[in-house]
mmCIF file of C-alpha atoms in Angstrom:
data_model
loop_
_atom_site.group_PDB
_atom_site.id
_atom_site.type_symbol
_atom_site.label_atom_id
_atom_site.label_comp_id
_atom_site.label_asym_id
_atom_site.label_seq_id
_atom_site.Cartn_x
_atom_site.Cartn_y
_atom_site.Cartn_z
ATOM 1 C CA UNK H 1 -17.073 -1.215 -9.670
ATOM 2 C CA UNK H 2 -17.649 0.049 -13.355
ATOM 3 C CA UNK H 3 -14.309 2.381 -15.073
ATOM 4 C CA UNK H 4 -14.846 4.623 -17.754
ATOM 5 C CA UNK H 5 -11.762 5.106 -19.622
ATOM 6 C CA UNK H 6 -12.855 8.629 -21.713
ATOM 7 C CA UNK H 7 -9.241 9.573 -22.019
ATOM 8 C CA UNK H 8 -6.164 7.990 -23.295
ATOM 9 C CA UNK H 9 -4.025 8.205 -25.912
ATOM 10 C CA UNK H 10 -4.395 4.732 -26.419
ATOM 11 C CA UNK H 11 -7.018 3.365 -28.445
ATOM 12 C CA UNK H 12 -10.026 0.815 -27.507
ATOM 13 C CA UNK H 13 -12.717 2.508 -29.463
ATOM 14 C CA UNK H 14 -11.787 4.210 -32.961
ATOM 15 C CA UNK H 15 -14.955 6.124 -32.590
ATOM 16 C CA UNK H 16 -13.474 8.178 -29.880
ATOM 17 C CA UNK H 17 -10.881 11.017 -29.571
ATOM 18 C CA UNK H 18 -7.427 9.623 -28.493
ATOM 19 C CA UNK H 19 -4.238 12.730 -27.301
ATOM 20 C CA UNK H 20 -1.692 12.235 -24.674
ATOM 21 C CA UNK H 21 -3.284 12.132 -21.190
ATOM 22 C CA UNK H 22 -6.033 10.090 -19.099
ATOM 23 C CA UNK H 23 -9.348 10.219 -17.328
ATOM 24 C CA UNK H 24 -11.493 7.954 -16.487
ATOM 25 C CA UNK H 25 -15.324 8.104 -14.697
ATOM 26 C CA UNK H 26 -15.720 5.204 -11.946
ATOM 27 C CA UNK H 27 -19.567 4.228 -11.347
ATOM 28 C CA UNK H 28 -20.659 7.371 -13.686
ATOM 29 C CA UNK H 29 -20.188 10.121 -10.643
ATOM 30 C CA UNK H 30 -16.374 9.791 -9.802
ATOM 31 C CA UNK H 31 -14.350 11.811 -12.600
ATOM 32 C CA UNK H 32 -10.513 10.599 -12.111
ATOM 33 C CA UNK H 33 -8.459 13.784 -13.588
ATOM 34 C CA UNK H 34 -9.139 15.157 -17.259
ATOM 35 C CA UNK H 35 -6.486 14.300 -19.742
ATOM 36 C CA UNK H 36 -5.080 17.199 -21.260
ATOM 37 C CA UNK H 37 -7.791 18.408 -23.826
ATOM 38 C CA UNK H 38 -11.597 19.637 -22.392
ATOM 39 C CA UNK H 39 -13.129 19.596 -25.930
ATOM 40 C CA UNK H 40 -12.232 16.133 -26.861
ATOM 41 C CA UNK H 41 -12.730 14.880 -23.598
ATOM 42 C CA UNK H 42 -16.655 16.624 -23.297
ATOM 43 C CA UNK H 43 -17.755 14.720 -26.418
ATOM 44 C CA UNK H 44 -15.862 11.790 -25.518
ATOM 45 C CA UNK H 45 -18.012 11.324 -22.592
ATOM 46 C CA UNK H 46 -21.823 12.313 -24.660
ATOM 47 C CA UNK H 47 -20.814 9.312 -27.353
ATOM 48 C CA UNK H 48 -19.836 6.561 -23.917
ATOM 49 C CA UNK H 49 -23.088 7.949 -22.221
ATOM 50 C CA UNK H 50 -21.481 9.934 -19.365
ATOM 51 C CA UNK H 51 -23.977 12.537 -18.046
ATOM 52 C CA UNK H 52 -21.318 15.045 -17.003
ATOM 53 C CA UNK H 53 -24.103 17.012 -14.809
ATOM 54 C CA UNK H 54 -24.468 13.753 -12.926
ATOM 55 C CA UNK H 55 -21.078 13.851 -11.773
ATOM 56 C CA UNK H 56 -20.525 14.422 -8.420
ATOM 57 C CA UNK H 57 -16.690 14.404 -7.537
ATOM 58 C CA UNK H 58 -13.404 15.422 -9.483
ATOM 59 C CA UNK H 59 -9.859 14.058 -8.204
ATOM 60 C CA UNK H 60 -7.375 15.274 -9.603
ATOM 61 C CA UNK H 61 -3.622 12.918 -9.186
ATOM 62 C CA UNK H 62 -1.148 15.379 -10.052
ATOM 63 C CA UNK H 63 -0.330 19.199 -11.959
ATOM 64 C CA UNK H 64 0.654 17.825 -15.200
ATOM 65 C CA UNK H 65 -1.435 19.039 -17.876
ATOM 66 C CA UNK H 66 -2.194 15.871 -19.519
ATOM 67 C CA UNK H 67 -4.785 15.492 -16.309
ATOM 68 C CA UNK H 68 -5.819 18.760 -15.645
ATOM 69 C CA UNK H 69 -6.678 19.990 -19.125
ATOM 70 C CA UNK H 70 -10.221 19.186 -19.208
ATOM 71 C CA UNK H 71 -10.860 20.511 -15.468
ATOM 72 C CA UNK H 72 -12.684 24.056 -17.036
ATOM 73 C CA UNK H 73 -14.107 22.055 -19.865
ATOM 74 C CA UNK H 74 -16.139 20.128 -17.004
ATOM 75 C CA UNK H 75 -16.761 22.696 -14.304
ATOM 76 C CA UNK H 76 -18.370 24.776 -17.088
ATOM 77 C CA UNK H 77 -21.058 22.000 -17.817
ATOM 78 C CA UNK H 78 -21.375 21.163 -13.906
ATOM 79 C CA UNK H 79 -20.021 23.328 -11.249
ATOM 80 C CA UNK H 80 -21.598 21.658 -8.389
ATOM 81 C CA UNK H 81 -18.821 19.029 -8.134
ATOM 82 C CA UNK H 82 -16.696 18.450 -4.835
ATOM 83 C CA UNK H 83 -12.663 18.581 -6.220
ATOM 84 C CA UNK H 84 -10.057 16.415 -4.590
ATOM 85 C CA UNK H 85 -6.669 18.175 -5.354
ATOM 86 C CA UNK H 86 -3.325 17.565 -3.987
ATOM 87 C CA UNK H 87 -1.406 20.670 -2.588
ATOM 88 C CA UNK H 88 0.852 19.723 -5.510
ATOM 89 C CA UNK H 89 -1.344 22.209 -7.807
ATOM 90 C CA UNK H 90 -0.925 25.975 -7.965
ATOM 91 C CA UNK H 91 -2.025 27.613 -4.957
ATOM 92 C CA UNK H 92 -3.882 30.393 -7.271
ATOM 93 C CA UNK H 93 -5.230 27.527 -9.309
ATOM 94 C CA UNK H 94 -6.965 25.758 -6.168
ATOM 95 C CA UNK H 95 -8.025 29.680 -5.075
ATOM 96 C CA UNK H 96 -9.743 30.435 -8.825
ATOM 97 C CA UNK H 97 -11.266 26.354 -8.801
ATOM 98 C CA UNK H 98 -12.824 27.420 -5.466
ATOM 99 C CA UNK H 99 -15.050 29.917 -6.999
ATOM 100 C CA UNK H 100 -15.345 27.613 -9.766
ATOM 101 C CA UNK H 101 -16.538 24.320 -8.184
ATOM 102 C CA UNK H 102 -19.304 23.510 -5.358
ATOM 103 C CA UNK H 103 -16.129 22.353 -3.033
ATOM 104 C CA UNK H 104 -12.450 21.764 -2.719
ATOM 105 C CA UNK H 105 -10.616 19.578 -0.267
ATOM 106 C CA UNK H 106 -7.254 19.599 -0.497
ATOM 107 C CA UNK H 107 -5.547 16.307 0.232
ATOM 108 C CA UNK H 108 -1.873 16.780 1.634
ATOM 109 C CA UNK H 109 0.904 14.293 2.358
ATOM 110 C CA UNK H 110 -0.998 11.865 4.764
ATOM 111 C CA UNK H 111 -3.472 8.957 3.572
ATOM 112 C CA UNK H 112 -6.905 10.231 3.487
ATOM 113 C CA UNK H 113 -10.449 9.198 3.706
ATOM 114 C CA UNK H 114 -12.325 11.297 1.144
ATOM 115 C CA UNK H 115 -15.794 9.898 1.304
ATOM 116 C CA UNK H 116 -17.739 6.391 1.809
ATOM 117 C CA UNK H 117 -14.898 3.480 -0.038
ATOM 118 C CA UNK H 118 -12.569 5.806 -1.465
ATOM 119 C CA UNK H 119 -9.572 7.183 -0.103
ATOM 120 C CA UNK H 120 -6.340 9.433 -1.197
ATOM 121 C CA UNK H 121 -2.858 7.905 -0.736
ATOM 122 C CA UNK H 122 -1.797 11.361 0.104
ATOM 123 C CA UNK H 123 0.146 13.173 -2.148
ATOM 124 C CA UNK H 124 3.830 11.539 -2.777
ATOM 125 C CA UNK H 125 6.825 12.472 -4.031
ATOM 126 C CA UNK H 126 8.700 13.177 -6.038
ATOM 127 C CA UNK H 127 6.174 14.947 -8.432
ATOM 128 C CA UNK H 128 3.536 15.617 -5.185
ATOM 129 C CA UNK H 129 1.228 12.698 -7.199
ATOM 130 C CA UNK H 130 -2.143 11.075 -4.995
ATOM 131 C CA UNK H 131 -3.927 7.877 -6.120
ATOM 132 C CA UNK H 132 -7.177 6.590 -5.409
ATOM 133 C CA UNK H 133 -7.604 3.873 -3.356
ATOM 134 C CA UNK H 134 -10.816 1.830 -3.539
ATOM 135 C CA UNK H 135 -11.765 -0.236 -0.106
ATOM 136 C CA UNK H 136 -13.754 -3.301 -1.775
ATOM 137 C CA UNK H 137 -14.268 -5.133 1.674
ATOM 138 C CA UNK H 138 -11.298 -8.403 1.413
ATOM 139 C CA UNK H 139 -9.147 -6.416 -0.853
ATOM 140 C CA UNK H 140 -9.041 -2.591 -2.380
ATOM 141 C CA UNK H 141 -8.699 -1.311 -5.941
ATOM 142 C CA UNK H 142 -5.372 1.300 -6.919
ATOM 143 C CA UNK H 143 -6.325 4.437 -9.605
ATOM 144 C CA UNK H 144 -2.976 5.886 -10.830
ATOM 145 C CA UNK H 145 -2.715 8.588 -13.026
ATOM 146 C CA UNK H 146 0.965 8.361 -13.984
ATOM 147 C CA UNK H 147 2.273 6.842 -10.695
ATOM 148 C CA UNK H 148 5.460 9.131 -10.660
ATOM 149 C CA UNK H 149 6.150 7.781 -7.186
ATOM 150 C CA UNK H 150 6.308 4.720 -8.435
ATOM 151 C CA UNK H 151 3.521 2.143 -8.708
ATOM 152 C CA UNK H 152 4.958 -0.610 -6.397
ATOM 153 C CA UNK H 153 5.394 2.188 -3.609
ATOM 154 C CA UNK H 154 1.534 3.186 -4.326
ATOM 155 C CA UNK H 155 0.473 -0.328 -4.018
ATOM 156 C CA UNK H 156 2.586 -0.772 -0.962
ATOM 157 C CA UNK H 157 1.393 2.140 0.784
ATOM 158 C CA UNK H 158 -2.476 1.371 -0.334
ATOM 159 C CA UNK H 159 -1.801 -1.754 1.523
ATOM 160 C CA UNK H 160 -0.182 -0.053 4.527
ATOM 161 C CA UNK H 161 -3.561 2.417 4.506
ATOM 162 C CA UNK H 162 -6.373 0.178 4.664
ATOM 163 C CA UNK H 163 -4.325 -3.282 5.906
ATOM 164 C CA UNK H 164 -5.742 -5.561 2.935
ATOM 165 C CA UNK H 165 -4.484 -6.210 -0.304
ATOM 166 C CA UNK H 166 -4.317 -4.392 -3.617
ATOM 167 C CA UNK H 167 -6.055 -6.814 -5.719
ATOM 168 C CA UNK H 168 -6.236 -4.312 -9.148
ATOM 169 C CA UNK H 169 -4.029 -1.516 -10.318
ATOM 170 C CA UNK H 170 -5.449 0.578 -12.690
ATOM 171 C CA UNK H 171 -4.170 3.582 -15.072
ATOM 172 C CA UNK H 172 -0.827 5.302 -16.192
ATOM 173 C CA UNK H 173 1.988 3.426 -14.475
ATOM 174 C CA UNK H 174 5.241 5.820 -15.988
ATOM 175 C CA UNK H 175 7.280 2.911 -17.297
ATOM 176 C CA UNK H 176 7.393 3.984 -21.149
ATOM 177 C CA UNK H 177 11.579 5.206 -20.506
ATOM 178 C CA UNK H 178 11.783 1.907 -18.296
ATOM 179 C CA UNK H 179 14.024 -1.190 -19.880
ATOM 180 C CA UNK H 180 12.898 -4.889 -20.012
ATOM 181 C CA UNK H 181 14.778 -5.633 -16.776
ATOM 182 C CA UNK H 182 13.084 -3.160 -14.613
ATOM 183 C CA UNK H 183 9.648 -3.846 -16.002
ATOM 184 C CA UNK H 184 9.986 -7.109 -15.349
ATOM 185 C CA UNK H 185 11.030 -6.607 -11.711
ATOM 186 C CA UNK H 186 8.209 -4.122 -11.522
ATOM 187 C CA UNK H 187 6.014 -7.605 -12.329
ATOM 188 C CA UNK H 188 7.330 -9.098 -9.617
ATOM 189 C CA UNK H 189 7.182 -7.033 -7.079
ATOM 190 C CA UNK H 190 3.449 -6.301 -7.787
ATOM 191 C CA UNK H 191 2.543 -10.377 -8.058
ATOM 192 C CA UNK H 192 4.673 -10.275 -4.709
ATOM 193 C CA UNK H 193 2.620 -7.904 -3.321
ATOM 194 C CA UNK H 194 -0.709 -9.672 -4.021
ATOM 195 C CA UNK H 195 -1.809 -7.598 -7.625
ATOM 196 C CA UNK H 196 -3.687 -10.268 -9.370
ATOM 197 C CA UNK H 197 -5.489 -7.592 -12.245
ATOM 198 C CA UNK H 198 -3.727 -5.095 -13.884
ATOM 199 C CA UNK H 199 -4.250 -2.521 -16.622
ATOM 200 C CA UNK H 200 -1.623 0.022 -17.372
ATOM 201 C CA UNK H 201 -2.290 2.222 -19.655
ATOM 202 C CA UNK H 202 -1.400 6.016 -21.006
ATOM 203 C CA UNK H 203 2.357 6.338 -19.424
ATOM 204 C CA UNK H 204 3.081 2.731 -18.692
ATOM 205 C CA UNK H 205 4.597 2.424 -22.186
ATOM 206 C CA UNK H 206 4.174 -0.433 -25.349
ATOM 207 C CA UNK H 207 6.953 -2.546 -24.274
ATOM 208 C CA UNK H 208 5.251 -1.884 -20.061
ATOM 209 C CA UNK H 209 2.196 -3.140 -21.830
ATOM 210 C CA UNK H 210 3.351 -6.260 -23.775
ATOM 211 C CA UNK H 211 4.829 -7.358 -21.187
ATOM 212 C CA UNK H 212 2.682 -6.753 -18.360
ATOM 213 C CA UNK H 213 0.023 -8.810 -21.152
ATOM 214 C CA UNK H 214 2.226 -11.760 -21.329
ATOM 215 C CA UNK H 215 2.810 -11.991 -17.491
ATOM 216 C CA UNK H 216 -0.207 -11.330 -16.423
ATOM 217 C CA UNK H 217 -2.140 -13.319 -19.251
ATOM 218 C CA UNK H 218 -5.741 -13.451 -18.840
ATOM 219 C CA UNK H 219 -5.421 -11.359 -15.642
ATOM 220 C CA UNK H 220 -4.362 -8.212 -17.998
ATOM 221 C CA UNK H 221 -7.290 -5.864 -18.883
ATOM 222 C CA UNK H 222 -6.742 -3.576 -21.681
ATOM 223 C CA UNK H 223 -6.983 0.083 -21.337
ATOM 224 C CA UNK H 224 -7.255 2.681 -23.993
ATOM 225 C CA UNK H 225 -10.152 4.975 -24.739
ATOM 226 C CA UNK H 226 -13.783 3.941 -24.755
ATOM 227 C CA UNK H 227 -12.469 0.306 -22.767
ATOM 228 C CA UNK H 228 -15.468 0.210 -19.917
ATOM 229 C CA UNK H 229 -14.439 -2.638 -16.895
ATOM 230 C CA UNK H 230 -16.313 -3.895 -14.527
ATOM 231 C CA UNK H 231 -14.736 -5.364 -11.846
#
């Protein structure tokens, strides 16, 4: 599997454009929400390469607008996308990106196949938030994009979906207003649960980060902007 981070506000190429949000393109046709600003995200793609008219699919994790501010920015360039959204979003929203878009499948509560190796853990609550979940054969990949429900309940219920383990977690992980003590347990709870890669990023916060670094060691893979992983 090959991630694209084109979003983030942090920072892994200073050639690129860095604000508050995430995205990130998986195998060059999976777009994984839009950060928050269309522009900066359109030319952040041309300079990494990212043929936005070969993209073929748009999830989108949750309503915030730090992922959902680029959606118009791409749909003008290439309308003949298929859009995962979660029920989460504005009904009129989903009802204007209908006439926007080639598709729309909205995913609701329950775990969902979308297409092929990727599925939707449903949308959870409390913010009505889906991740992707990535069947890689003997284990799966987790795509958060701020993991409001919290990202050991995604990784447990990844597990629960597809009965294998969650060998990566990748993305925002909402632990930046988190203290030392509950990052840490968040650590252990995801080594517990069999999360041997991990690279938390936008939300997940600089002391989230450091630590999640010195845990994980060599097993931590930087995010930021421009930061391309194969896996």
């Amino acid at each position: 599997m090959k991630f694209s981070i084109v979003f983030d506000n942090y920072v892994a190429n200073e050639k690129l454009e860095s604000f508050w949000g995430f995205s990130c393109v998986i195998n060059d046709y999976f777009l994984f929400d839009t950060g928050s600003n269309g522009r900066a995200l359109v030319r952040n793609m041309a300079k990494m390469g990212v043929e936005i008219n070969e993209l073929k699919y748009l999830f989108i994790s949750h309503p915030h607008w730090d992922h959902i501010g680029g959606i118009d920015s791409v749909l003008d360039i290439n309308p003949y996308m298929t859009l995962f959204l979660p029920d989460s979003l504005s009904k009129l929203y989903i009802r204007d990106l209908k006439r926007l878009s080639r598709e729309v499948k909205v995913i609701h509560e329950n775990p969902t196949k979308l297409f092929g190796k990727f599925y939707s853990t449903g949308v959870m609550m409390p913010i009505g938030e889906q991740s992707l979940v990535i069947d890689e054969g003997d284990f799966s990949i987790v795509v958060t994009g701020c993991a409001h429900p919290g990202i050991v309940n995604i990784v447990r219920r990844a597990i629960e979906m597809l009965n294998k383990p969650v060998l990566y977690a990748l993305g925002g992980f909402h632990l930046m207003r988190s203290g030392e003590n509950e990052i840490i347990e968040v650590v252990k709870e995801l080594k517990a649960l069999g999360v041997e890669y991990v690279t938390p990023t936008h939300c997940s916060g600089d002391l989230a980060i450091e630590i999640f670094k010195e845990e994980y060691g060599e097993n931590y893979i930087p995010g930021g902007v421009g930061r391309i992983i194969e896996f």
